[in-house]
Short mmCIF file of C-alpha atoms in Angstrom, two decimals:
data_model
loop_
_atom_site.label_atom_id
_atom_site.label_comp_id
_atom_site.label_asym_id
_atom_site.label_seq_id
_atom_site.Cartn_x
_atom_site.Cartn_y
_atom_site.Cartn_z
CA UNK A 137 17.85 91.33 86.71
CA UNK A 138 16.23 94.48 88.50
CA UNK A 139 15.05 95.40 85.70
CA UNK A 140 13.89 92.73 84.44
CA UNK A 141 11.88 91.79 87.20
CA UNK A 142 9.92 95.55 87.37
CA UNK A 143 9.28 94.27 83.76
CA UNK A 144 7.81 91.02 84.45
CA UNK A 145 5.85 92.51 87.27
CA UNK A 146 4.43 95.50 85.61
CA UNK A 147 3.67 93.53 82.66
CA UNK A 148 1.86 91.20 84.27
CA UNK A 149 0.13 94.00 86.50
CA UNK A 150 -0.87 95.73 83.69
CA UNK A 151 -2.19 92.55 81.80
CA UNK A 152 -4.25 91.99 85.23
CA UNK A 153 -5.76 95.48 85.05
CA UNK A 154 -6.71 94.51 81.46
CA UNK A 155 -8.27 91.23 82.49
CA UNK A 156 -10.01 92.87 85.00
CA UNK A 157 -11.78 95.01 82.42
CA UNK A 158 -12.43 92.57 79.79
CA UNK A 159 -13.53 90.15 82.40
CA UNK A 160 -16.20 91.84 83.94
CA UNK A 161 -19.09 90.28 82.37
CA UNK A 162 -17.72 87.53 84.41
CA UNK A 163 -18.61 89.15 87.42
CA UNK A 164 -22.44 89.68 86.38
CA UNK A 165 -22.47 85.76 86.34
CA UNK A 166 -21.66 85.16 89.50
CA UNK A 167 -23.75 87.80 90.58
CA UNK A 168 -26.98 86.25 88.60
CA UNK A 169 -25.31 82.51 90.36
CA UNK A 170 -25.74 84.48 93.66
CA UNK A 171 -28.91 85.32 93.40
CA UNK A 172 -30.44 82.14 92.03
CA UNK A 173 -29.26 80.90 95.08
CA UNK A 174 -30.46 82.77 97.37
CA UNK A 175 -33.39 82.36 95.62
CA UNK A 176 -33.14 77.98 95.39
CA UNK A 177 -31.93 78.45 99.26
CA UNK A 178 -35.55 80.02 100.55
CA UNK A 179 -37.17 77.13 100.08
CA UNK A 180 -35.22 75.68 103.03
CA UNK A 181 -32.89 73.00 103.56
CA UNK A 182 -33.51 70.30 105.19
CA UNK A 183 -36.96 69.06 106.85
CA UNK A 184 -37.34 67.38 109.52
CA UNK A 185 -40.75 66.46 111.39
CA UNK A 186 -42.03 63.79 114.06
CA UNK A 187 -45.49 63.46 115.10
CA UNK A 188 -48.00 62.49 118.07
CA UNK A 189 -51.61 61.61 117.45
CA UNK A 190 -53.45 64.85 116.34
CA UNK A 191 -50.37 66.74 116.60
CA UNK A 192 -47.30 66.95 114.08
CA UNK A 193 -44.06 68.95 114.39
CA UNK A 194 -41.42 70.15 111.75
CA UNK A 195 -39.00 71.52 111.31
CA UNK A 196 -36.80 73.18 108.59
CA UNK A 197 -33.37 74.10 108.53
CA UNK A 198 -32.15 77.25 106.35
CA UNK A 199 -28.81 77.93 105.10
CA UNK A 200 -26.83 80.26 102.76
CA UNK A 201 -24.52 77.41 102.05
CA UNK A 202 -25.82 76.68 98.52
CA UNK A 203 -25.33 80.74 97.50
CA UNK A 204 -20.97 79.59 98.90
CA UNK A 205 -21.48 76.57 96.41
CA UNK A 206 -22.98 78.35 93.51
CA UNK A 207 -19.94 81.10 94.03
CA UNK A 208 -17.31 77.91 94.24
CA UNK A 209 -18.67 76.30 90.71
CA UNK A 210 -18.46 79.98 89.20
CA UNK A 211 -14.84 79.90 90.21
CA UNK A 212 -13.91 76.86 89.25
CA UNK A 213 -16.22 77.22 85.72
CA UNK A 214 -14.20 81.02 85.25
CA UNK A 215 -10.61 79.37 86.25
CA UNK A 216 -10.81 77.00 83.42
CA UNK A 217 -12.52 79.31 80.91
CA UNK A 218 -8.97 81.83 81.74
CA UNK A 219 -6.72 78.84 80.21
CA UNK A 220 -8.84 78.23 77.09
CA UNK A 221 -7.50 79.42 73.91
CA UNK A 222 -10.32 82.00 73.66
CA UNK A 223 -9.59 84.27 76.44
CA UNK A 224 -5.91 83.72 75.77
CA UNK A 225 -6.00 85.52 72.51
CA UNK A 226 -7.50 88.64 75.04
CA UNK A 227 -3.89 89.20 75.87
CA UNK A 228 -3.00 89.70 72.30
CA UNK A 229 -3.03 93.59 72.44
CA UNK A 230 -0.49 93.37 75.58
CA UNK A 231 3.45 93.02 74.88
CA UNK A 232 3.60 89.40 77.02
CA UNK A 233 4.59 86.54 77.91
CA UNK A 234 3.58 82.77 79.17
CA UNK A 235 4.61 83.87 82.22
CA UNK A 236 3.01 87.39 82.87
CA UNK A 237 0.01 85.82 81.35
CA UNK A 238 -0.58 83.52 84.04
CA UNK A 239 0.63 85.80 86.73
CA UNK A 240 -2.06 88.24 85.84
CA UNK A 241 -4.60 85.15 85.38
CA UNK A 242 -3.63 84.19 89.14
CA UNK A 243 -4.34 88.26 89.93
CA UNK A 244 -7.52 88.20 88.80
CA UNK A 245 -8.22 84.82 89.70
CA UNK A 246 -7.62 86.21 93.05
CA UNK A 247 -9.68 89.14 92.64
CA UNK A 248 -12.55 87.50 91.72
CA UNK A 249 -12.32 85.25 94.52
CA UNK A 250 -12.11 87.64 97.36
CA UNK A 251 -15.34 89.39 95.26
CA UNK A 252 -17.24 86.08 95.48
CA UNK A 253 -16.31 84.97 99.26
CA UNK A 254 -17.51 88.16 100.39
CA UNK A 255 -20.20 88.68 98.37
CA UNK A 256 -21.11 85.25 98.91
CA UNK A 257 -21.16 85.41 102.79
CA UNK A 258 -23.13 88.33 102.47
CA UNK A 259 -26.09 86.26 100.74
CA UNK A 260 -26.07 84.75 104.71
CA UNK A 261 -27.09 88.06 105.26
CA UNK A 262 -29.80 89.15 102.56
CA UNK A 263 -31.37 85.41 103.09
CA UNK A 264 -31.94 85.84 107.36
CA UNK A 265 -33.18 89.34 106.63
CA UNK A 266 -36.14 88.04 103.58
CA UNK A 267 -36.59 85.34 106.19
CA UNK A 268 -37.31 87.66 109.38
CA UNK A 269 -39.58 90.16 107.26
CA UNK A 270 -41.46 86.91 105.65
CA UNK A 271 -41.75 84.38 107.65
CA UNK A 272 -43.94 84.35 111.24
CA UNK A 273 -41.05 85.79 113.76
CA UNK A 274 -43.04 83.29 115.95
CA UNK A 275 -41.94 80.28 113.90
CA UNK A 276 -38.24 81.69 113.52
CA UNK A 277 -35.72 80.35 116.14
CA UNK A 278 -33.41 82.79 117.23
CA UNK A 279 -29.95 80.42 117.78
CA UNK A 280 -27.79 80.99 114.88
CA UNK A 281 -30.04 83.59 113.00
CA UNK A 282 -28.40 86.30 114.34
CA UNK A 283 -24.97 85.40 113.37
CA UNK A 284 -21.91 87.44 115.59
CA UNK A 285 -19.57 89.92 113.32
CA UNK A 286 -16.29 87.79 113.97
CA UNK A 287 -18.46 84.78 112.81
CA UNK A 288 -19.74 86.88 109.51
CA UNK A 289 -15.87 87.78 109.30
CA UNK A 290 -14.45 84.47 109.77
CA UNK A 291 -17.68 82.89 106.85
CA UNK A 292 -15.88 85.16 104.70
CA UNK A 293 -12.32 84.75 104.98
CA UNK A 294 -12.53 80.96 104.81
CA UNK A 295 -14.78 81.44 101.82
CA UNK A 296 -12.46 83.02 100.30
CA UNK A 297 -9.30 79.85 100.70
CA UNK A 298 -12.31 78.19 99.30
CA UNK A 299 -12.34 79.94 96.49
CA UNK A 300 -8.25 79.96 95.50
CA UNK A 301 -7.95 76.52 96.60
CA UNK A 302 -10.61 75.67 93.97
CA UNK A 303 -9.75 78.17 91.20
CA UNK A 304 -6.30 76.31 92.08
CA UNK A 305 -7.31 73.24 91.07
CA UNK A 306 -9.74 74.45 88.30
CA UNK A 307 -6.42 76.23 86.40
CA UNK A 308 -4.78 73.74 86.91
CA UNK A 309 -6.82 71.49 85.36
CA UNK A 310 -7.23 74.08 82.24
CA UNK A 311 -3.52 74.03 82.17
CA UNK A 312 -3.67 70.51 81.59
CA UNK A 313 -6.43 70.13 79.15
CA UNK A 314 -4.45 72.86 77.08
CA UNK A 315 -1.65 71.19 76.65
CA UNK A 316 -2.95 67.81 76.29
CA UNK A 317 -6.91 67.30 76.75
CA UNK A 318 -5.86 63.58 77.17
CA UNK A 319 -3.94 64.28 80.23
CA UNK A 320 -6.70 66.48 81.31
CA UNK A 321 -9.28 63.24 81.10
CA UNK A 322 -6.51 61.12 82.13
CA UNK A 323 -5.75 62.30 85.72
CA UNK A 324 -9.48 62.68 87.28
CA UNK A 325 -10.70 59.25 85.75
CA UNK A 326 -7.13 58.11 87.66
CA UNK A 327 -8.46 60.20 91.09
CA UNK A 328 -12.04 58.40 90.56
CA UNK A 329 -9.68 54.66 89.45
CA UNK A 330 -7.77 55.19 92.73
CA UNK A 331 -11.30 56.14 94.76
CA UNK A 332 -12.55 52.33 93.69
CA UNK A 333 -8.94 50.64 94.81
CA UNK A 334 -8.29 52.51 97.83
CA UNK A 335 -11.92 53.86 98.81
CA UNK A 336 -10.71 56.05 101.78
CA UNK A 337 -7.88 57.85 100.13
CA UNK A 338 -10.60 60.70 98.70
CA UNK A 339 -12.19 60.81 101.50
CA UNK A 340 -8.99 61.24 103.49
CA UNK A 341 -7.93 63.86 100.99
CA UNK A 342 -11.60 65.83 101.36
CA UNK A 343 -11.39 65.94 105.04
CA UNK A 344 -7.93 67.24 105.17
CA UNK A 345 -9.07 70.50 104.74
CA UNK A 346 -12.85 70.22 105.72
CA UNK A 347 -12.25 68.74 108.89
CA UNK A 348 -9.38 71.05 110.12
CA UNK A 349 -10.99 72.70 112.86
CA UNK A 350 -7.85 75.08 113.53
CA UNK A 351 -8.41 78.39 111.27
CA UNK A 352 -4.75 79.30 111.44
CA UNK A 353 -3.69 75.19 109.87
CA UNK A 354 -7.06 75.44 107.72
CA UNK A 355 -5.21 78.79 105.73
CA UNK A 356 -1.81 77.04 105.56
CA UNK A 357 -2.96 73.90 104.32
CA UNK A 358 -5.11 76.26 101.76
CA UNK A 359 -2.25 78.92 101.03
CA UNK A 360 0.30 75.93 100.33
CA UNK A 361 -1.66 74.19 98.47
CA UNK A 362 -3.04 77.00 95.86
CA UNK A 363 0.56 77.79 95.87
CA UNK A 364 1.57 74.52 94.86
CA UNK A 365 -1.44 74.38 91.75
CA UNK A 366 0.04 77.78 90.56
CA UNK A 367 3.09 77.48 91.00
CA UNK A 368 2.60 73.33 88.64
CA UNK A 369 0.43 75.23 86.20
CA UNK A 370 3.08 78.02 85.43
CA UNK A 371 5.68 75.05 85.23
CA UNK A 372 3.45 73.05 82.44
CA UNK A 373 2.67 76.50 81.05
CA UNK A 374 5.94 77.79 80.74
CA UNK A 375 6.98 73.97 78.93
CA UNK A 376 4.09 74.87 76.44
CA UNK A 377 5.72 78.26 75.09
CA UNK A 378 9.08 75.80 74.33
CA UNK A 379 7.04 72.90 73.32
CA UNK A 380 3.50 73.92 71.72
CA UNK B 202 -49.97 66.60 98.60
CA UNK B 203 -50.02 69.22 101.50
CA UNK B 204 -50.24 72.88 99.94
CA UNK B 205 -46.36 73.30 100.84
CA UNK B 206 -45.78 70.13 98.33
CA UNK B 207 -48.17 71.87 95.89
CA UNK B 208 -46.39 75.23 96.12
CA UNK B 209 -42.83 73.51 95.54
CA UNK B 210 -44.45 71.56 92.49
CA UNK B 211 -46.28 74.72 90.62
CA UNK B 212 -42.75 76.49 91.59
CA UNK B 213 -40.70 73.82 89.94
CA UNK B 214 -42.92 74.19 86.97
CA UNK B 215 -42.61 77.56 86.85
CA UNK B 216 -38.79 77.56 86.72
CA UNK B 217 -39.04 74.79 83.74
CA UNK B 218 -41.18 77.30 81.97
CA UNK B 219 -38.93 80.46 82.58
CA UNK B 220 -35.47 77.87 81.65
CA UNK B 221 -37.30 76.67 78.42
CA UNK B 222 -38.13 80.17 77.21
CA UNK B 223 -35.21 81.53 78.24
CA UNK B 224 -32.96 79.02 76.16
CA UNK B 225 -35.27 79.75 73.10
CA UNK B 226 -34.89 83.55 73.66
CA UNK B 227 -31.02 83.36 74.35
CA UNK B 228 -29.89 83.74 71.30
CA UNK B 229 -31.60 87.21 70.50
CA UNK B 230 -31.41 88.46 73.84
CA UNK B 231 -27.49 87.67 73.63
CA UNK B 232 -27.34 89.60 71.09
CA UNK B 233 -28.72 92.90 72.58
CA UNK B 234 -27.34 92.74 76.28
CA UNK B 235 -24.17 92.13 74.82
CA UNK B 236 -23.91 95.37 72.92
CA UNK B 237 -25.46 97.21 76.33
CA UNK B 238 -22.89 95.18 78.92
CA UNK B 239 -19.73 97.52 79.00
CA UNK B 240 -16.96 96.99 81.51
CA UNK B 241 -18.06 99.85 83.34
CA UNK B 242 -21.95 99.36 83.28
CA UNK B 243 -20.78 95.60 84.66
CA UNK B 244 -18.79 97.52 87.08
CA UNK B 245 -21.03 100.14 88.17
CA UNK B 246 -23.55 96.72 88.49
CA UNK B 247 -21.28 94.90 90.82
CA UNK B 248 -20.05 97.68 92.91
CA UNK B 249 -23.53 98.62 93.69
CA UNK B 250 -24.20 94.81 94.27
CA UNK B 251 -21.37 94.80 97.10
CA UNK B 252 -22.52 98.19 98.26
CA UNK B 253 -26.19 97.04 99.34
CA UNK B 254 -24.96 93.91 100.45
CA UNK B 255 -22.87 96.03 103.07
CA UNK B 256 -25.75 98.49 103.59
CA UNK B 257 -28.10 95.39 104.90
CA UNK B 258 -25.43 94.14 107.68
CA UNK B 259 -25.61 96.93 109.49
CA UNK B 260 -29.67 97.09 109.12
CA UNK B 261 -29.20 93.02 110.05
CA UNK B 262 -27.75 94.04 113.36
CA UNK B 263 -30.38 96.31 114.22
CA UNK B 264 -33.31 93.83 113.76
CA UNK B 265 -35.09 93.28 116.99
CA UNK B 266 -35.15 89.76 118.23
CA UNK B 267 -38.38 89.94 120.40
CA UNK B 268 -40.71 87.44 119.37
CA UNK B 269 -38.28 84.75 117.95
CA UNK B 270 -37.91 81.22 119.73
CA UNK B 271 -35.35 80.80 121.93
CA UNK B 272 -33.62 77.39 122.11
CA UNK B 273 -33.93 75.19 125.50
CA UNK B 274 -30.90 73.53 126.15
CA UNK B 275 -31.24 70.05 126.71
CA UNK B 276 -30.77 69.77 130.17
CA UNK B 277 -33.88 72.22 131.29
CA UNK B 278 -35.61 70.20 128.61
CA UNK B 279 -34.20 66.86 130.62
CA UNK B 280 -35.40 68.62 134.16
CA UNK B 281 -38.67 69.97 132.77
CA UNK B 282 -39.35 66.36 131.83
CA UNK B 283 -38.48 64.59 134.76
CA UNK B 284 -40.23 67.07 137.19
CA UNK B 285 -43.56 66.38 135.21
CA UNK B 286 -42.94 62.72 135.50
CA UNK B 287 -42.42 63.07 139.05
CA UNK B 288 -45.72 65.10 139.70
CA UNK B 289 -47.42 62.22 137.41
CA UNK B 290 -45.98 59.80 139.70
CA UNK B 291 -46.43 61.23 143.30
CA UNK B 292 -50.59 61.77 141.98
CA UNK B 293 -51.08 58.30 140.68
CA UNK B 294 -49.46 56.81 143.47
CA UNK B 295 -51.34 59.66 145.95
CA UNK B 296 -48.95 61.58 147.32
CA UNK B 297 -49.85 64.43 148.40
CA UNK B 298 -48.23 67.54 146.45
CA UNK B 299 -45.78 69.96 147.33
CA UNK B 300 -47.99 72.93 146.26
CA UNK B 301 -51.03 73.26 144.46
CA UNK B 302 -51.05 71.67 140.32
CA UNK B 303 -50.08 75.00 139.04
CA UNK B 304 -47.14 75.39 140.85
CA UNK B 305 -45.78 72.35 139.08
CA UNK B 306 -42.55 72.63 137.44
CA UNK B 307 -42.60 71.01 134.17
CA UNK B 308 -47.08 71.06 134.13
CA UNK B 309 -48.48 73.64 131.96
CA UNK B 310 -51.90 74.90 132.46
CA UNK B 311 -53.02 74.96 129.01
CA UNK B 312 -57.08 75.39 129.81
CA UNK B 313 -59.75 75.38 132.46
CA UNK B 314 -63.32 75.14 132.75
CA UNK B 315 -65.79 75.82 135.63
CA UNK B 316 -68.90 74.06 134.80
CA UNK B 317 -72.61 73.97 136.82
CA UNK B 318 -73.92 71.00 137.97
CA UNK B 319 -77.92 70.52 138.91
CA UNK B 320 -77.58 67.17 137.89
CA UNK B 321 -76.48 64.36 141.14
CA UNK B 322 -74.93 62.41 138.55
CA UNK B 323 -72.13 63.07 136.52
CA UNK B 324 -70.86 60.84 133.27
CA UNK B 325 -67.02 61.00 131.56
CA UNK B 326 -67.49 60.35 127.68
CA UNK B 327 -65.54 61.33 124.57
CA UNK B 328 -62.89 59.45 122.50
CA UNK B 329 -59.90 58.24 123.84
CA UNK B 330 -56.88 60.71 124.33
CA UNK B 331 -53.47 59.17 124.07
CA UNK B 332 -51.18 59.53 126.81
CA UNK B 333 -54.12 61.16 128.62
CA UNK B 334 -53.78 60.73 132.71
CA UNK B 335 -57.31 62.02 134.18
CA UNK B 336 -57.51 62.87 138.02
CA UNK B 337 -60.29 63.01 139.88
CA UNK B 338 -60.44 64.92 142.81
CA UNK B 339 -63.72 65.02 145.28
CA UNK B 340 -63.79 69.00 146.58
CA UNK B 341 -64.51 68.93 150.59
CA UNK B 342 -67.68 70.90 149.83
CA UNK B 343 -71.30 70.70 147.38
CA UNK B 344 -70.72 74.08 145.95
CA UNK B 345 -72.40 72.38 142.80
CA UNK B 346 -69.55 73.05 139.85
CA UNK B 347 -67.30 71.17 138.62
CA UNK B 348 -63.68 72.04 137.36
CA UNK B 349 -62.19 70.74 134.58
CA UNK B 350 -57.99 71.77 134.37
CA UNK B 351 -55.94 70.73 131.60
CA UNK B 352 -52.32 70.33 131.96
CA UNK B 353 -49.42 69.40 129.75
CA UNK B 354 -45.79 67.99 130.00
CA UNK B 355 -42.74 69.55 127.58
CA UNK B 356 -43.36 69.16 124.19
CA UNK B 357 -39.91 69.56 122.65
CA UNK B 358 -38.79 69.09 118.92
CA UNK B 359 -34.67 69.79 118.76
CA UNK B 360 -34.90 71.57 121.81
CA UNK B 361 -37.34 74.24 120.83
CA UNK B 362 -39.49 73.95 123.50
CA UNK B 363 -43.40 74.06 122.09
CA UNK B 364 -45.45 73.18 125.30
CA UNK B 365 -47.56 76.69 125.12
CA UNK B 366 -48.47 76.21 121.72
CA UNK B 367 -49.97 72.79 121.75
CA UNK B 368 -53.59 73.12 121.98
CA UNK B 369 -55.61 71.53 124.62
CA UNK B 370 -58.61 68.66 125.04
CA UNK B 371 -62.18 69.82 123.61
CA UNK B 372 -64.15 69.60 127.00
CA UNK B 373 -67.53 70.75 127.01
CA UNK B 374 -70.53 69.85 129.20
CA UNK B 375 -74.33 69.22 128.77
CA UNK B 376 -77.29 67.92 131.26
CA UNK B 377 -75.04 65.95 133.22
CA UNK B 378 -72.27 64.98 130.58
CA UNK B 379 -68.57 65.79 130.74
CA UNK B 380 -67.13 64.95 127.15
CA UNK B 381 -63.67 65.12 126.78
CA UNK B 382 -61.92 64.78 122.81
CA UNK B 383 -58.83 65.17 121.44
CA UNK B 384 -58.18 68.75 120.13
CA UNK B 385 -58.23 69.56 116.01
CA UNK B 386 -55.33 68.57 113.96
CA UNK B 387 -52.16 70.59 115.01
CA UNK B 388 -49.34 71.47 112.91
CA UNK B 389 -46.78 73.50 114.13
CA UNK B 390 -44.21 74.21 111.78
CA UNK B 391 -40.72 75.92 112.88
CA UNK B 392 -37.50 77.53 111.08
CA UNK B 393 -33.64 77.51 111.96
CA UNK B 394 -31.04 78.91 110.66
CA UNK B 395 -27.60 77.06 109.94
CA UNK B 396 -24.47 78.79 110.25
CA UNK B 397 -22.89 78.30 106.58
CA UNK B 398 -20.25 74.92 106.84
CA UNK B 399 -17.10 77.60 106.30
CA UNK B 400 -18.26 79.04 110.00
CA UNK B 401 -19.48 74.91 111.51
CA UNK B 402 -16.13 73.76 110.38
CA UNK B 403 -14.48 75.74 113.10
CA UNK B 404 -16.87 74.79 115.55
CA UNK B 405 -17.62 71.33 115.72
CA UNK B 406 -15.50 70.97 119.09
CA UNK B 407 -17.63 74.19 120.28
CA UNK B 408 -21.19 74.30 119.88
CA UNK B 409 -21.36 70.36 118.75
CA UNK B 410 -21.32 69.85 114.68
CA UNK B 411 -25.31 70.40 114.31
CA UNK B 412 -28.38 68.63 114.45
CA UNK B 413 -28.00 64.87 112.85
CA UNK B 414 -31.90 64.71 113.08
CA UNK B 415 -34.83 65.48 114.94
CA UNK B 416 -35.11 64.87 118.36
CA UNK B 417 -38.75 65.27 119.46
CA UNK B 418 -40.63 64.78 122.76
CA UNK B 419 -44.12 64.61 123.42
CA UNK B 420 -45.40 64.82 126.89
CA UNK B 421 -48.41 63.80 129.28
CA UNK B 422 -51.22 65.27 129.17
CA UNK B 423 -53.12 65.39 132.46
CA UNK B 424 -57.40 66.08 133.02
CA UNK B 425 -57.78 67.55 136.25
CA UNK B 426 -60.84 67.86 137.60
CA UNK B 427 -62.97 68.48 140.75
CA UNK B 428 -65.97 67.31 141.23
CA UNK B 429 -68.91 68.59 144.47
CA UNK B 430 -68.48 66.49 147.45
CA UNK B 431 -71.39 63.70 147.16
CA UNK B 432 -71.44 63.88 143.45
CA UNK B 433 -72.11 60.52 141.88
CA UNK B 434 -69.95 59.92 138.89
CA UNK B 435 -70.08 57.10 135.75
CA UNK B 436 -66.41 56.64 134.68
CA UNK B 437 -67.99 54.80 131.55
CA UNK B 438 -65.39 53.46 129.42
CA UNK B 439 -62.84 55.58 131.22
CA UNK B 440 -62.95 53.49 134.57
CA UNK B 441 -59.61 51.73 134.11
CA UNK B 442 -57.22 55.32 133.49
CA UNK B 443 -59.01 57.68 135.99
CA UNK B 444 -57.36 57.73 139.17
CA UNK B 445 -59.60 59.46 141.93
CA UNK B 446 -57.57 61.44 144.44
CA UNK B 447 -58.37 62.14 148.28
CA UNK B 448 -60.18 64.49 148.90
CA UNK B 449 -58.80 68.15 149.70
#
């Protein structure tokens, strides 16, 4: 029993290291996506203006949200990609089964989430530095410009958690699509369909995570949801081995 | 279309041209790049990227914050508005002010002019300035000088107090005529950085949900004119807008 567990873990770890090497090109795409998001963010987000007589005042608000959103989109694509046949063929040179393959995928996704989470949060720093040197200081509002170090760490932790959650969801959908393309289309269709009947449901589901103002509670929700999604993906994927 | 809109359009066109060009070159580029991209190079690239980002953090915290705009609290803005309104009300009701005009809180003097008057009559002309209050005070002496001061009450937009940036009315004197016109068109642009949604999510209770819209306040503009004791005034079309103060 013990020997089996060790071999499962060591096999998964070997595959994880192998996938880290094989999928490093995906990181290049993340970096490109983040640089693109930074360029777009330099144009500013919301814009408000007001005027009276000869005087008009406008306020442009900048944020690094786009860098995080682009990174979330990237991890979703990566999570789905990992479940595709082309990527599964990469496991062929190694002694593996579906379980070790999936565990190594999850390991890779978690590593990618941590890297993307840290770099996306630090993207806000680049944006601030660029703004500082390109815009007149007399037009720049101090408040919230110098985010505290604790806020920077908070941003990293929360972004990593969001990445983990979204990657679990992407992986789950990817696995579903591998089992049966119909179910992969049917489930999102059911979700959108239920939105029409119960219009508050998706909003409540979204709010369940986004409206949580307590970090421990949010982290717990995300971890549990990700575990459920990854766990279900493992179960479905293992079933595929029995009934391919 | 303003300059910013035009530059954004140009930027969009450049992006479209770049995307089309890249799309045409992608197969060739991909083939060449894939030969050069090895996992080691990708790893080094990722490491460098992360390294640069991390190195920027201490640099960012060393940036001087001098010269950046500090937001005023809503309470401070309201208080300044109330104080300026009280001063204007007191002047309108001919009530004595506590201290000089310069000492009135909530009012900021943005220009002052002194003109030497040779004639015995002073005509007031110019364009109507919106939100403008004109107060004229006769001095106790005939010193042959007309003193014109412009003051403005607190101007703010989303807690950015830009009172000191507002251009004063254009005032000139020639041949016994004092002319005042609104300042040239002025556009003020401010840039504010907002925390990421990953941070604001946990600050909703503490700091508020952020800006939901534009909240601006354009205060009064006050023209305070001090004229010699026996100078005759021709108020012209401003007769109903001029408030004569008691002589000092």
